[in-house]
C-alpha positions in Angstrom: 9.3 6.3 58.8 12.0 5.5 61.0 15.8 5.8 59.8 19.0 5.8 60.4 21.7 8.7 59.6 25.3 8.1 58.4 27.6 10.2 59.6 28.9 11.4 56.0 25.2 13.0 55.9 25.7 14.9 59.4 29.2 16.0 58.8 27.7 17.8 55.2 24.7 19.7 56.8 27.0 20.9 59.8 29.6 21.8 56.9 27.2 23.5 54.4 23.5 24.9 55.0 22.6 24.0 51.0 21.9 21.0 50.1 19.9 18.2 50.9 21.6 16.9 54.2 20.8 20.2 55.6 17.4 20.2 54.9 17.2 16.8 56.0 18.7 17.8 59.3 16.5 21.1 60.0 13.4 18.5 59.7 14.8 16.3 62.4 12.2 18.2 65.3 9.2 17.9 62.7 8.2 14.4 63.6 7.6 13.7 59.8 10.4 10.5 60.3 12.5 9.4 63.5 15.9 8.7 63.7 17.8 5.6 65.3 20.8 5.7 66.9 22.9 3.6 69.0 26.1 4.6 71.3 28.4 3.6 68.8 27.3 5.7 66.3 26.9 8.6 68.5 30.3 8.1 69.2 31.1 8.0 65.7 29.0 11.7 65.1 31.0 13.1 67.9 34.3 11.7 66.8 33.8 12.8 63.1 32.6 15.8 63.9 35.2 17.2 66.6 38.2 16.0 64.1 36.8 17.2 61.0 36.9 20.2 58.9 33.7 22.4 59.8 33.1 25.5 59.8 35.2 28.0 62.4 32.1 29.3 63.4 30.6 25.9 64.8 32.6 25.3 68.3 32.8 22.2 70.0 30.0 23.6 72.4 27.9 24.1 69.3 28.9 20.1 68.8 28.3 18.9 72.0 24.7 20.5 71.8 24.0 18.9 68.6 24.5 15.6 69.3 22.8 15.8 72.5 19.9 17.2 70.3 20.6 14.2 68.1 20.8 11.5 71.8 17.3 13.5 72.8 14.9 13.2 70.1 16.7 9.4 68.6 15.0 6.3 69.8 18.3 4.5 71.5 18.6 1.4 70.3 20.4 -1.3 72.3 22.6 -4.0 70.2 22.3 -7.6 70.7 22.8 -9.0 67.5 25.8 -8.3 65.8 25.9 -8.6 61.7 29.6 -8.6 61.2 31.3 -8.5 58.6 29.1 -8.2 56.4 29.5 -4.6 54.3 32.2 -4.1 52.2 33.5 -1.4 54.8 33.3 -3.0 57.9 34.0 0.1 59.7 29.6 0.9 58.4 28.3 -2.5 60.3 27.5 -0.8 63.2 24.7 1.3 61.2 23.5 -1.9 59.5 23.3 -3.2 62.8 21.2 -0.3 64.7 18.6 -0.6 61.5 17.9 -3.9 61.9 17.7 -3.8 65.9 15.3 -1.0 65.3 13.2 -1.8 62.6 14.6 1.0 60.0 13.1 1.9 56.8 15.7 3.2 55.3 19.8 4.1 56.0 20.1 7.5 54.4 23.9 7.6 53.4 26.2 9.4 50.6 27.9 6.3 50.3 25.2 4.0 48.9 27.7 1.9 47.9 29.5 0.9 51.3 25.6 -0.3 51.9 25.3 -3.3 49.3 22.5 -6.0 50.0 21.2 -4.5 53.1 17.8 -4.3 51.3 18.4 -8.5 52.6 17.0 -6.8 55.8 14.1 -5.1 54.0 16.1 -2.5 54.8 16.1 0.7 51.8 19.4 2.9 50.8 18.7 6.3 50.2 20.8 9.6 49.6 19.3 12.8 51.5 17.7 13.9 48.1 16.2 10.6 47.7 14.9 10.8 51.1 13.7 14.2 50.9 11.5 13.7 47.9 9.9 10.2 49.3 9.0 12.7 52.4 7.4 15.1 49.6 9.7 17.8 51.1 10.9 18.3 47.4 10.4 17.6 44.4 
């Protein structure tokens, strides 16, 4: 299964080691799904990331390492085809448009409702929890 990640669900597993977007993130090297990504929205993880409130224990070295994790094991998709507008938050189209360049399953997203009618693409919504239990991780 091949997905993509919002950046709501990266910034809540760097931000708190409970909860599903954590244990979504921890299974990232497992091979059990791939992720997409594009250089927008890498741009968008690093952006989010550096300005937001994490833990004083994660440095912006810790960052930088992350997301190069993220650039190293992500199948870099390339945009030709732009979809926009078409979400209610426009400022999400560029993660509409990396799932459909790539083929994505699924967008897995906190904010299910910023994602309305992508499933026009045959393209699914999911929360890490829903995620997570359609991998059988839990239950």
């Amino acid at each position: 299964m091949k997905i993509v990640i919002d950046t709501n669900v990266v910034f809540a597993a760097l931000k708190s080691q409970r909860g599903a977007s954590f244990k979504l993130i921890s299974l990232l090297s497992s091979e059990r799904f791939s992720i997409a990504i594009s250089v927008p929205l890498v741009i968008e993880y690093e952006a989010i990331l550096k300005r937001g409130r994490l833990s004083t224990a994660i440095t912006e070295k810790d960052i930088a390492d992350f997301i190069d994790f993220f650039c190293y094991i992500g199948d870099q998709q390339e945009i030709f085809f732009l979809w926009r507008p078409f979400l209610p938050d426009s400022g999400d189209d560029h993660i509409l448009e990396v799932a459909v360049a790539s083929n994505c399953d699924a967008i897995v997203t906190y904010n299910k409702r910023h994602f309305k009618n992508v499933e026009k693409f045959g393209i699914r919504v999911l929360d890490p929890k829903e995620f997570l239990i359609e991998l059988g991780v839990i239950l």
